Amino acid sequence: MGEKVSAGEGTISGRDRQRFRDKLGQCLTALARLLDEGRFEGPRNLMGLEMEMNLAGSDGMPRMLNEQVLERVSGMDFQTELGMFNLEVNIPPRRFEGAVLEELSAELDAALAHAHEKAQEVDAGIVMIGILPTLARQHLVSANLSDIDRFALLNEQIVAARGEDFALDIDGVERLSTTSASIAPEAACTSVQLHLQVRPERFADAWNAAQVVAAPQIAVAANAPFLFGRELWRESRPPLFQQSVDTRPPELKAQGVRPRTWFGERWIGSAYDLFEENVRYFPALLPLCAEEDSARLLAEGEVPQLSELVLHNGTVYRWNRPVYGVTDGVPHLRVENRVLPAGPTIADVVANAAFFYGLVRALADEPRPVWTLLPFEAAARNFDAACRYGIDARLVWPRRRRSGTEEVAATELVREELLPLAAAGLDAWGVKPDERDRYLGIIEQRCDRRVNGASWLADTFHRALDAGADREDALAATTRRYSELMHLGEPVHTWPTGVPG
């Protein structure tokens, strides 16, 4: 949700916005100069991970207790997220090589166990899932936003920019049509963010590759089929996220104004393209200026933090976001992959990460990249199809050894073409072969059995309905069973369907 900011600085004025716009222009000029001068850090093969989680009670219902849990959690990098029922854990950056997947699994396992233990002290527990099925309208209101300045200010500014209630309208297996007076429904979306540090000359290839693989990622990993008691898309986070922070009233939508949550509209040639688009297309939501003079710092041979650009960039919610950072006085660039839902288990999370990192590496290394053969509009439609249909999606892909594209089942595409590429990419990273095979094998088994988190949730919910439960009880029972199996840790494709009698 962006960088840390402070509220209580007085009303944001037109002069504040103009000054912020001017400083954004200075930041872009500084970024262009840093890129031209080759000032960025060299290759270190660094990756990082953030994972958002839900707090729920033994009854499967959300618990608004993140402050109480955070008071008890120690020794690990946990922080609040937008909703009072959310937590986030950050895994420190590490080189993507060797035993990295097992190291990542062990660290996530330790974080989950620690947070769950502490949550139980306040009659709650951790649930890793894209959207908690038991969330209802009364849970997603402004009173349940975390008591953090940046969330309060962001909510205030997005609501002011919108000028009216937010319309939530998602037509899936069932239809949800409702409104919200705040951005609180966005808190329902709990995700995994994968970071990959990239050299500037490789950034465009890595970002384009990440855009291409967004649809296959969602198809095999969808885990958010329910919201407000309705069965919607297999991965309902993207439409919910877009609508719950949409600053555009209907008239601006009709004019073609871009949403702040978006897939994008073109393949890029450099990282600068994305930062420049963000500044050109999107008004500032948090126009808070730092004291830094980026031009002066560059003239003195120092590296600016580009604080305004970083802050603004954090309020444009691309599914693959460009990130600028400075570590020990040296700037770097990252691709932040924001596509994946949390869960179902740590093994599934690590398998999803292995699939992404391997596939991006392989596709970025290809002499004739797939994005030169696939129209960007087709990649965007693929993303929507994967969100809507999950493991049953059909995607458009370049024909093998022939020109043009064809529609293919996502499971077939992943099994026959993408998993071998991901394996080759992990080999190029230097990942241990046994780890490569173990985690990519989880993806393969999901495809073979046509099971992911979303399909398991939907099947178990319908079995509960068929057994005579009403809708609310069926969702609660499904959530409780999901949580039980999640903590046992076996990948979701092995889970028995249904709720034990």
Short mmCIF file of C-alpha atoms in Angstrom, two decimals:
data_model
loop_
_atom_site.label_atom_id
_atom_site.label_comp_id
_atom_site.label_asym_id
_atom_site.label_seq_id
_atom_site.Cartn_x
_atom_site.Cartn_y
_atom_site.Cartn_z
CA MET A 1 0.00 0.00 0.00
CA GLY A 2 2.93 2.34 -0.54
CA GLU A 3 5.56 3.89 1.66
CA LYS A 4 5.10 4.98 5.26
CA VAL A 5 3.54 8.42 5.50
CA SER A 6 2.27 10.57 8.33
CA ALA A 7 -1.21 11.98 8.67
CA GLY A 8 -2.02 15.11 10.57
CA GLU A 9 0.04 17.36 8.30
CA GLY A 10 -2.90 19.58 7.54
CA THR A 11 -5.24 19.68 4.56
CA ILE A 12 -3.63 18.83 1.22
CA SER A 13 -3.83 21.95 -0.92
CA GLY A 14 -3.60 22.66 -4.62
CA ARG A 15 -0.14 24.10 -4.00
CA ASP A 16 0.89 20.79 -2.40
CA ARG A 17 -0.26 18.91 -5.48
CA GLN A 18 1.56 21.24 -7.86
CA ARG A 19 4.77 20.98 -5.85
CA PHE A 20 4.47 17.20 -5.79
CA ARG A 21 3.90 17.13 -9.56
CA ASP A 22 7.01 19.25 -10.08
CA LYS A 23 9.06 16.95 -7.86
CA LEU A 24 7.77 13.90 -9.74
CA GLY A 25 9.13 15.50 -12.90
CA GLN A 26 12.48 16.05 -11.21
CA CYS A 27 12.48 12.42 -10.06
CA LEU A 28 11.85 11.20 -13.60
CA THR A 29 14.72 13.33 -14.89
CA ALA A 30 16.97 11.92 -12.18
CA LEU A 31 15.90 8.35 -12.95
CA ALA A 32 16.67 8.86 -16.64
CA ARG A 33 20.12 10.17 -15.76
CA LEU A 34 20.84 7.26 -13.40
CA LEU A 35 19.86 4.86 -16.18
CA ASP A 36 21.96 6.68 -18.80
CA GLU A 37 25.00 6.73 -16.53
CA GLY A 38 24.76 3.04 -15.62
CA ARG A 39 24.68 3.80 -11.88
CA PHE A 40 22.62 0.75 -10.94
CA GLU A 41 23.79 -2.28 -9.01
CA GLY A 42 25.14 -5.18 -11.05
CA PRO A 43 23.68 -8.70 -11.12
CA ARG A 44 23.14 -10.35 -7.75
CA ASN A 45 20.24 -12.71 -8.62
CA LEU A 46 18.29 -11.41 -5.62
CA MET A 47 14.70 -12.38 -4.86
CA GLY A 48 12.36 -11.52 -2.02
CA LEU A 49 8.84 -12.38 -0.93
CA GLU A 50 5.97 -10.76 0.97
CA MET A 51 2.91 -12.71 2.05
CA GLU A 52 -0.35 -11.38 3.42
CA MET A 53 -2.46 -13.48 5.77
CA ASN A 54 -5.87 -13.48 7.40
CA LEU A 55 -6.79 -13.80 11.05
CA ALA A 56 -9.76 -16.06 11.71
CA GLY A 57 -11.25 -17.80 14.73
CA SER A 58 -11.93 -21.50 15.25
CA ASP A 59 -15.40 -20.82 13.80
CA GLY A 60 -13.83 -19.69 10.50
CA MET A 61 -14.93 -16.08 10.96
CA PRO A 62 -12.52 -13.11 10.61
CA ARG A 63 -10.96 -11.66 13.75
CA MET A 64 -10.11 -7.91 13.90
CA LEU A 65 -7.06 -8.47 16.07
CA ASN A 66 -3.92 -7.69 14.08
CA GLU A 67 -2.60 -5.19 16.65
CA GLN A 68 -2.93 -7.71 19.47
CA VAL A 69 -1.18 -10.40 17.42
CA LEU A 70 1.61 -8.05 16.36
CA GLU A 71 2.24 -7.17 20.00
CA ARG A 72 2.95 -10.85 20.61
CA VAL A 73 4.96 -11.64 17.46
CA SER A 74 8.70 -11.13 17.81
CA GLY A 75 11.88 -11.95 15.96
CA MET A 76 10.31 -11.90 12.50
CA ASP A 77 9.38 -9.15 10.08
CA PHE A 78 5.59 -8.92 10.47
CA GLN A 79 3.55 -5.79 9.91
CA THR A 80 -0.04 -4.63 9.61
CA GLU A 81 -1.96 -4.61 6.37
CA LEU A 82 -5.04 -2.66 5.33
CA GLY A 83 -7.64 -4.59 7.32
CA MET A 84 -7.60 -5.30 11.04
CA PHE A 85 -7.89 -9.01 10.15
CA ASN A 86 -4.72 -8.87 7.99
CA LEU A 87 -1.02 -9.41 8.68
CA GLU A 88 1.97 -9.42 6.34
CA VAL A 89 5.31 -11.17 6.68
CA ASN A 90 8.38 -10.07 4.70
CA ILE A 91 11.09 -12.57 3.80
CA PRO A 92 14.51 -10.87 3.47
CA PRO A 93 16.13 -10.79 0.02
CA ARG A 94 18.41 -13.67 -0.89
CA ARG A 95 20.28 -14.99 -3.89
CA PHE A 96 18.12 -17.16 -6.11
CA GLU A 97 20.36 -20.20 -6.41
CA GLY A 98 21.28 -23.49 -4.77
CA ALA A 99 18.91 -24.54 -1.98
CA VAL A 100 16.92 -21.31 -2.10
CA LEU A 101 13.52 -23.02 -2.44
CA GLU A 102 13.98 -25.16 0.66
CA GLU A 103 15.36 -22.16 2.55
CA LEU A 104 12.31 -20.16 1.53
CA SER A 105 10.01 -23.00 2.58
CA ALA A 106 11.69 -23.32 5.99
CA GLU A 107 11.51 -19.60 6.68
CA LEU A 108 7.86 -19.34 5.66
CA ASP A 109 7.02 -22.41 7.73
CA ALA A 110 8.67 -20.85 10.77
CA ALA A 111 6.87 -17.54 10.22
CA LEU A 112 3.48 -19.22 9.80
CA ALA A 113 3.93 -21.41 12.89
CA HIS A 114 5.07 -18.47 15.01
CA ALA A 115 2.25 -16.17 13.93
CA HIS A 116 -0.35 -18.91 14.35
CA GLU A 117 0.87 -19.72 17.85
CA LYS A 118 0.70 -16.09 18.91
CA ALA A 119 -2.70 -15.58 17.25
CA GLN A 120 -4.09 -18.49 19.24
CA GLU A 121 -3.33 -16.56 22.42
CA VAL A 122 -6.13 -14.16 21.42
CA ASP A 123 -8.50 -16.86 20.10
CA ALA A 124 -7.52 -16.48 16.46
CA GLY A 125 -5.39 -18.26 13.90
CA ILE A 126 -3.66 -17.70 10.57
CA VAL A 127 -5.37 -18.54 7.28
CA MET A 128 -3.44 -18.16 4.01
CA ILE A 129 -6.00 -17.68 1.23
CA GLY A 130 -6.77 -15.19 -1.53
CA ILE A 131 -10.09 -14.06 0.00
CA LEU A 132 -11.44 -15.42 3.28
CA PRO A 133 -14.78 -17.06 2.30
CA THR A 134 -16.55 -15.96 5.49
CA LEU A 135 -15.98 -12.24 4.97
CA ALA A 136 -19.27 -10.34 4.89
CA ARG A 137 -20.18 -6.74 4.16
CA GLN A 138 -20.16 -5.80 7.83
CA HIS A 139 -16.52 -6.86 8.13
CA LEU A 140 -15.29 -4.65 5.27
CA VAL A 141 -16.08 -1.16 6.54
CA SER A 142 -13.84 1.78 7.36
CA ALA A 143 -14.06 1.07 11.11
CA ASN A 144 -12.14 -2.15 10.47
CA LEU A 145 -9.23 -0.51 8.64
CA SER A 146 -5.94 -0.79 10.52
CA ASP A 147 -5.19 2.25 12.66
CA ILE A 148 -2.23 3.38 10.54
CA ASP A 149 -1.77 6.90 9.20
CA ARG A 150 -1.00 5.89 5.63
CA PHE A 151 -4.15 3.75 5.37
CA ALA A 152 -6.35 6.50 6.77
CA LEU A 153 -4.87 9.10 4.45
CA LEU A 154 -5.04 6.81 1.43
CA ASN A 155 -8.68 5.99 2.13
CA GLU A 156 -9.47 9.69 2.55
CA GLN A 157 -7.81 10.65 -0.73
CA ILE A 158 -9.25 7.80 -2.82
CA VAL A 159 -12.74 8.47 -1.47
CA ALA A 160 -12.33 12.18 -2.25
CA ALA A 161 -11.06 11.45 -5.76
CA ARG A 162 -13.95 9.06 -6.39
CA GLY A 163 -16.56 11.52 -5.14
CA GLU A 164 -19.20 8.83 -4.60
CA ASP A 165 -19.55 5.29 -3.27
CA PHE A 166 -17.49 2.56 -4.88
CA ALA A 167 -19.49 0.18 -7.07
CA LEU A 168 -18.62 -3.52 -6.73
CA ASP A 169 -20.08 -5.55 -9.59
CA ILE A 170 -18.54 -8.96 -10.32
CA ASP A 171 -20.46 -11.37 -12.56
CA GLY A 172 -19.10 -14.90 -12.19
CA VAL A 173 -20.69 -18.20 -11.24
CA GLU A 174 -23.03 -15.89 -9.32
CA ARG A 175 -23.25 -12.12 -9.40
CA LEU A 176 -22.25 -9.70 -6.68
CA SER A 177 -23.54 -6.15 -6.99
CA THR A 178 -23.10 -3.80 -4.05
CA THR A 179 -21.45 -0.55 -2.99
CA SER A 180 -18.94 0.60 -0.41
CA ALA A 181 -18.33 4.00 1.15
CA SER A 182 -14.61 3.25 1.66
CA ILE A 183 -11.72 1.23 0.22
CA ALA A 184 -12.19 -1.38 2.97
CA PRO A 185 -13.24 -4.19 0.54
CA GLU A 186 -9.70 -4.12 -0.86
CA ALA A 187 -8.55 -5.59 2.47
CA ALA A 188 -10.23 -8.84 1.47
CA CYS A 189 -7.46 -9.39 -1.10
CA THR A 190 -4.54 -11.24 0.50
CA SER A 191 -1.65 -11.93 -1.81
CA VAL A 192 1.90 -13.09 -2.28
CA GLN A 193 4.31 -10.59 -3.84
CA LEU A 194 7.44 -11.96 -5.51
CA HIS A 195 10.35 -9.58 -6.05
CA LEU A 196 13.13 -10.04 -8.57
CA GLN A 197 16.05 -7.61 -8.73
CA VAL A 198 16.91 -6.93 -12.37
CA ARG A 199 19.68 -5.03 -14.17
CA PRO A 200 18.25 -2.06 -16.11
CA GLU A 201 19.22 -3.55 -19.48
CA ARG A 202 17.29 -6.72 -18.57
CA PHE A 203 14.31 -5.06 -16.92
CA ALA A 204 12.07 -4.80 -19.99
CA ASP A 205 12.56 -8.46 -20.89
CA ALA A 206 11.85 -9.55 -17.31
CA TRP A 207 8.73 -7.37 -17.00
CA ASN A 208 7.38 -8.42 -20.40
CA ALA A 209 7.97 -12.06 -19.45
CA ALA A 210 6.17 -11.53 -16.14
CA GLN A 211 3.19 -10.07 -18.01
CA VAL A 212 3.08 -13.07 -20.33
CA VAL A 213 3.10 -15.57 -17.46
CA ALA A 214 0.53 -13.74 -15.30
CA ALA A 215 -2.33 -15.74 -16.83
CA PRO A 216 -0.71 -19.17 -16.41
CA GLN A 217 0.24 -18.19 -12.85
CA ILE A 218 -3.37 -17.45 -11.97
CA ALA A 219 -4.73 -20.48 -13.83
CA VAL A 220 -2.71 -22.93 -11.72
CA ALA A 221 -2.81 -20.94 -8.45
CA ALA A 222 -6.30 -19.37 -8.23
CA ASN A 223 -7.51 -19.37 -4.62
CA ALA A 224 -10.26 -16.74 -4.18
CA PRO A 225 -13.66 -17.91 -5.48
CA PHE A 226 -15.91 -16.36 -2.80
CA LEU A 227 -16.79 -12.88 -1.57
CA PHE A 228 -19.74 -11.73 0.54
CA GLY A 229 -21.27 -15.20 0.35
CA ARG A 230 -21.25 -15.28 -3.47
CA GLU A 231 -19.31 -17.63 -5.72
CA LEU A 232 -17.67 -15.33 -8.27
CA TRP A 233 -14.51 -15.76 -10.36
CA ARG A 234 -12.03 -18.48 -9.49
CA GLU A 235 -9.60 -15.65 -8.65
CA SER A 236 -11.82 -12.75 -7.60
CA ARG A 237 -9.01 -10.59 -6.20
CA PRO A 238 -8.21 -8.69 -9.43
CA PRO A 239 -11.73 -7.44 -10.19
CA LEU A 240 -12.34 -6.72 -6.51
CA PHE A 241 -9.06 -4.84 -6.16
CA GLN A 242 -9.70 -2.79 -9.28
CA GLN A 243 -13.22 -1.80 -8.28
CA SER A 244 -12.55 -1.18 -4.59
CA VAL A 245 -9.90 1.49 -5.23
CA ASP A 246 -11.29 2.83 -8.50
CA THR A 247 -11.12 6.61 -8.41
CA ARG A 248 -13.08 6.92 -11.69
CA PRO A 249 -16.80 7.71 -11.69
CA PRO A 250 -18.72 6.24 -14.65
CA GLU A 251 -18.13 9.31 -16.81
CA LEU A 252 -14.34 8.98 -16.60
CA LYS A 253 -14.58 5.26 -17.34
CA ALA A 254 -16.60 6.11 -20.44
CA GLN A 255 -13.88 8.52 -21.53
CA GLY A 256 -11.30 5.73 -21.37
CA VAL A 257 -9.46 6.98 -18.26
CA ARG A 258 -7.22 4.19 -17.00
CA PRO A 259 -7.94 2.45 -13.68
CA ARG A 260 -5.29 2.63 -10.97
CA THR A 261 -5.33 -1.17 -10.79
CA TRP A 262 -4.50 -2.44 -14.24
CA PHE A 263 -2.70 -4.96 -16.36
CA GLY A 264 -1.12 -2.34 -18.62
CA GLU A 265 -1.54 -1.66 -22.31
CA ARG A 266 1.76 -2.40 -24.11
CA TRP A 267 5.04 -4.25 -24.04
CA ILE A 268 7.82 -1.97 -22.82
CA GLY A 269 11.37 -1.15 -23.90
CA SER A 270 12.74 0.01 -20.53
CA ALA A 271 11.87 0.41 -16.87
CA TYR A 272 11.58 4.16 -17.45
CA ASP A 273 8.50 3.53 -19.62
CA LEU A 274 6.49 2.29 -16.64
CA PHE A 275 7.52 5.01 -14.20
CA GLU A 276 6.82 7.67 -16.83
CA GLU A 277 3.39 6.20 -17.58
CA ASN A 278 2.51 6.20 -13.90
CA VAL A 279 3.36 9.89 -13.63
CA ARG A 280 1.66 10.83 -16.92
CA TYR A 281 -1.60 8.94 -16.41
CA PHE A 282 -2.34 9.00 -12.67
CA PRO A 283 -2.91 12.01 -10.39
CA ALA A 284 -1.18 11.87 -7.02
CA LEU A 285 -3.14 10.37 -4.16
CA LEU A 286 -0.55 11.12 -1.48
CA PRO A 287 1.13 14.38 -2.57
CA LEU A 288 3.60 14.49 0.33
CA CYS A 289 6.99 15.94 -0.59
CA ALA A 290 10.32 15.02 0.93
CA GLU A 291 13.14 17.52 1.47
CA GLU A 292 15.43 15.73 -0.98
CA ASP A 293 16.75 17.65 -3.99
CA SER A 294 17.46 14.90 -6.50
CA ALA A 295 19.20 17.17 -9.01
CA ARG A 296 21.59 18.52 -6.37
CA LEU A 297 22.39 15.05 -5.08
CA LEU A 298 23.18 13.82 -8.58
CA ALA A 299 25.40 16.84 -9.20
CA GLU A 300 27.30 15.98 -6.03
CA GLY A 301 27.77 12.36 -7.14
CA GLU A 302 25.25 10.93 -4.67
CA VAL A 303 22.21 8.75 -5.31
CA PRO A 304 18.73 10.17 -4.59
CA GLN A 305 15.97 8.15 -2.95
CA LEU A 306 13.42 9.55 -5.46
CA SER A 307 10.95 9.61 -2.58
CA GLU A 308 8.05 11.20 -4.46
CA LEU A 309 8.36 8.78 -7.37
CA VAL A 310 8.51 5.80 -5.00
CA LEU A 311 5.48 7.04 -3.04
CA HIS A 312 3.45 7.70 -6.18
CA ASN A 313 4.47 4.38 -7.70
CA GLY A 314 3.06 2.63 -4.62
CA THR A 315 -0.42 4.01 -5.38
CA VAL A 316 -0.57 2.62 -8.94
CA TYR A 317 -1.46 -1.04 -8.61
CA ARG A 318 0.01 -2.79 -11.62
CA TRP A 319 -0.04 -6.58 -11.41
CA ASN A 320 3.66 -6.46 -12.26
CA ARG A 321 4.99 -3.29 -10.69
CA PRO A 322 8.36 -1.60 -11.28
CA VAL A 323 10.22 -0.83 -8.04
CA TYR A 324 13.13 1.58 -7.52
CA GLY A 325 15.17 1.20 -4.35
CA VAL A 326 18.50 2.24 -2.85
CA THR A 327 20.60 -0.08 -0.68
CA ASP A 328 23.86 1.10 0.87
CA GLY A 329 23.90 4.09 -1.47
CA VAL A 330 23.49 2.02 -4.65
CA PRO A 331 20.22 2.08 -6.66
CA HIS A 332 18.53 -1.03 -7.99
CA LEU A 333 15.39 -2.01 -9.90
CA ARG A 334 12.96 -4.82 -9.13
CA VAL A 335 9.98 -6.42 -10.79
CA GLU A 336 7.30 -6.92 -8.13
CA ASN A 337 4.94 -9.71 -9.20
CA ARG A 338 1.59 -9.07 -7.46
CA VAL A 339 -0.49 -11.68 -9.27
CA LEU A 340 -0.62 -14.56 -6.80
CA PRO A 341 -3.10 -15.18 -3.98
CA ALA A 342 -1.81 -16.38 -0.64
CA GLY A 343 -1.81 -20.11 0.14
CA PRO A 344 -3.11 -22.72 0.21
CA THR A 345 0.03 -24.16 1.91
CA ILE A 346 3.67 -23.17 2.18
CA ALA A 347 4.52 -25.95 -0.31
CA ASP A 348 2.04 -24.42 -2.79
CA VAL A 349 3.42 -20.90 -2.24
CA VAL A 350 7.00 -22.06 -2.91
CA ALA A 351 5.88 -24.07 -5.95
CA ASN A 352 4.18 -20.94 -7.34
CA ALA A 353 7.39 -18.98 -6.74
CA ALA A 354 9.54 -21.62 -8.46
CA PHE A 355 7.20 -21.60 -11.46
CA PHE A 356 7.37 -17.81 -11.74
CA TYR A 357 11.11 -17.34 -11.29
CA GLY A 358 12.00 -20.22 -13.60
CA LEU A 359 9.58 -19.17 -16.30
CA VAL A 360 10.56 -15.49 -16.27
CA ARG A 361 14.25 -16.41 -16.55
CA ALA A 362 13.66 -18.80 -19.45
CA LEU A 363 11.33 -16.50 -21.40
CA ALA A 364 13.57 -13.45 -20.89
CA ASP A 365 16.53 -15.45 -22.25
CA GLU A 366 14.78 -16.64 -25.43
CA PRO A 367 16.24 -15.26 -28.68
CA ARG A 368 12.74 -14.69 -30.07
CA PRO A 369 10.69 -13.68 -27.04
CA VAL A 370 7.09 -14.86 -26.82
CA TRP A 371 5.84 -11.27 -26.43
CA THR A 372 7.03 -10.54 -29.98
CA LEU A 373 4.56 -13.22 -31.12
CA LEU A 374 1.65 -12.49 -28.77
CA PRO A 375 -0.33 -9.23 -28.98
CA PHE A 376 -0.45 -7.41 -25.66
CA GLU A 377 -4.24 -7.35 -25.86
CA ALA A 378 -4.22 -11.16 -25.99
CA ALA A 379 -2.05 -11.33 -22.87
CA ALA A 380 -4.53 -9.03 -21.08
CA ARG A 381 -7.49 -11.16 -22.18
CA ASN A 382 -5.61 -14.26 -21.02
CA PHE A 383 -5.26 -12.71 -17.58
CA ASP A 384 -8.98 -12.06 -17.34
CA ALA A 385 -9.81 -15.57 -18.56
CA ALA A 386 -7.46 -17.14 -16.00
CA CYS A 387 -9.00 -15.08 -13.20
CA ARG A 388 -12.50 -16.04 -14.27
CA TYR A 389 -12.00 -19.76 -14.92
CA GLY A 390 -8.84 -20.74 -13.02
CA ILE A 391 -7.62 -24.26 -13.72
CA ASP A 392 -10.27 -24.64 -16.45
CA ALA A 393 -9.17 -21.52 -18.37
CA ARG A 394 -8.30 -21.55 -22.04
CA LEU A 395 -5.52 -19.18 -23.11
CA VAL A 396 -4.33 -17.74 -26.41
CA TRP A 397 -0.71 -18.65 -27.17
CA PRO A 398 1.66 -18.52 -30.17
CA ARG A 399 1.45 -21.63 -32.36
CA ARG A 400 4.42 -23.97 -32.24
CA ARG A 401 6.48 -23.93 -35.42
CA ARG A 402 3.72 -21.97 -37.17
CA SER A 403 2.71 -18.34 -37.37
CA GLY A 404 -0.22 -16.87 -35.50
CA THR A 405 -1.84 -17.85 -32.22
CA GLU A 406 -4.25 -20.52 -31.03
CA GLU A 407 -6.43 -21.17 -28.02
CA VAL A 408 -5.23 -23.93 -25.72
CA ALA A 409 -6.26 -25.31 -22.34
CA ALA A 410 -4.16 -23.69 -19.61
CA THR A 411 -3.33 -27.09 -18.10
CA GLU A 412 -2.08 -28.37 -21.45
CA LEU A 413 -0.01 -25.25 -22.04
CA VAL A 414 1.57 -25.46 -18.59
CA ARG A 415 2.32 -29.19 -18.76
CA GLU A 416 3.64 -29.36 -22.29
CA GLU A 417 5.38 -26.03 -22.80
CA LEU A 418 5.75 -23.91 -19.69
CA LEU A 419 6.95 -26.44 -17.11
CA PRO A 420 9.93 -27.50 -19.28
CA LEU A 421 10.76 -23.82 -19.73
CA ALA A 422 10.47 -23.19 -15.99
CA ALA A 423 12.79 -26.13 -15.32
CA ALA A 424 15.34 -24.72 -17.75
CA GLY A 425 15.02 -21.32 -16.08
CA LEU A 426 15.63 -22.76 -12.62
CA ASP A 427 18.68 -24.57 -13.99
CA ALA A 428 19.94 -21.25 -15.35
CA TRP A 429 19.50 -19.71 -11.89
CA GLY A 430 21.51 -22.57 -10.41
CA VAL A 431 18.69 -24.05 -8.29
CA LYS A 432 19.32 -27.57 -7.01
CA PRO A 433 17.74 -30.15 -9.36
CA ASP A 434 15.92 -32.06 -6.61
CA GLU A 435 14.27 -28.85 -5.41
CA ARG A 436 13.42 -27.88 -8.99
CA ASP A 437 11.71 -31.21 -9.56
CA ARG A 438 9.89 -31.26 -6.23
CA TYR A 439 8.26 -27.87 -6.56
CA LEU A 440 7.55 -27.88 -10.28
CA GLY A 441 6.10 -31.36 -9.69
CA ILE A 442 3.44 -29.72 -7.51
CA ILE A 443 2.41 -27.51 -10.43
CA GLU A 444 2.36 -30.53 -12.74
CA GLN A 445 0.15 -32.49 -10.33
CA ARG A 446 -2.32 -29.62 -10.08
CA CYS A 447 -2.62 -29.70 -13.87
CA ASP A 448 -2.94 -33.49 -14.01
CA ARG A 449 -5.66 -33.54 -11.36
CA ARG A 450 -7.19 -30.20 -12.40
CA VAL A 451 -7.13 -29.07 -8.78
CA ASN A 452 -6.01 -25.81 -7.22
CA GLY A 453 -7.16 -23.89 -4.15
CA ALA A 454 -10.17 -22.35 -5.89
CA SER A 455 -11.45 -25.64 -7.32
CA TRP A 456 -11.05 -27.36 -3.92
CA LEU A 457 -12.90 -24.55 -2.14
CA ALA A 458 -15.77 -24.55 -4.65
CA ASP A 459 -16.11 -28.35 -4.67
CA THR A 460 -16.06 -28.58 -0.87
CA PHE A 461 -18.59 -25.75 -0.54
CA HIS A 462 -21.01 -27.45 -2.94
CA ARG A 463 -20.64 -30.78 -1.16
CA ALA A 464 -21.56 -29.06 2.09
CA LEU A 465 -24.62 -27.53 0.42
CA ASP A 466 -25.60 -30.90 -1.02
CA ALA A 467 -25.32 -32.39 2.50
CA GLY A 468 -27.96 -29.95 3.71
CA ALA A 469 -25.98 -27.00 5.10
CA ASP A 470 -27.22 -23.49 4.39
CA ARG A 471 -24.93 -21.13 2.52
CA GLU A 472 -23.43 -19.38 5.56
CA ASP A 473 -22.75 -22.64 7.37
CA ALA A 474 -21.30 -24.22 4.23
CA LEU A 475 -18.85 -21.35 3.80
CA ALA A 476 -17.84 -21.50 7.46
CA ALA A 477 -17.38 -25.28 7.34
CA THR A 478 -15.35 -25.00 4.13
CA THR A 479 -13.13 -22.36 5.73
CA ARG A 480 -12.56 -24.43 8.85
CA ARG A 481 -11.66 -27.52 6.81
CA TYR A 482 -9.38 -25.46 4.57
CA SER A 483 -7.58 -24.06 7.63
CA GLU A 484 -7.14 -27.53 9.10
CA LEU A 485 -5.61 -28.95 5.91
CA MET A 486 -3.54 -25.79 5.34
CA HIS A 487 -1.78 -26.26 8.67
CA LEU A 488 -1.08 -29.93 7.92
CA GLY A 489 1.00 -28.61 5.02
CA GLU A 490 0.42 -31.10 2.21
CA PRO A 491 -0.10 -29.42 -1.20
CA VAL A 492 -3.68 -28.67 -2.16
CA HIS A 493 -3.85 -31.17 -5.02
CA THR A 494 -3.62 -33.97 -2.40
CA TRP A 495 -6.46 -32.69 -0.22
CA PRO A 496 -9.61 -34.79 0.15
CA THR A 497 -12.67 -32.90 -1.01
CA GLY A 498 -15.52 -32.18 1.33
CA VAL A 499 -16.08 -31.64 5.03
CA PRO A 500 -15.95 -34.78 7.22
CA GLY A 501 -19.33 -35.68 8.70
#
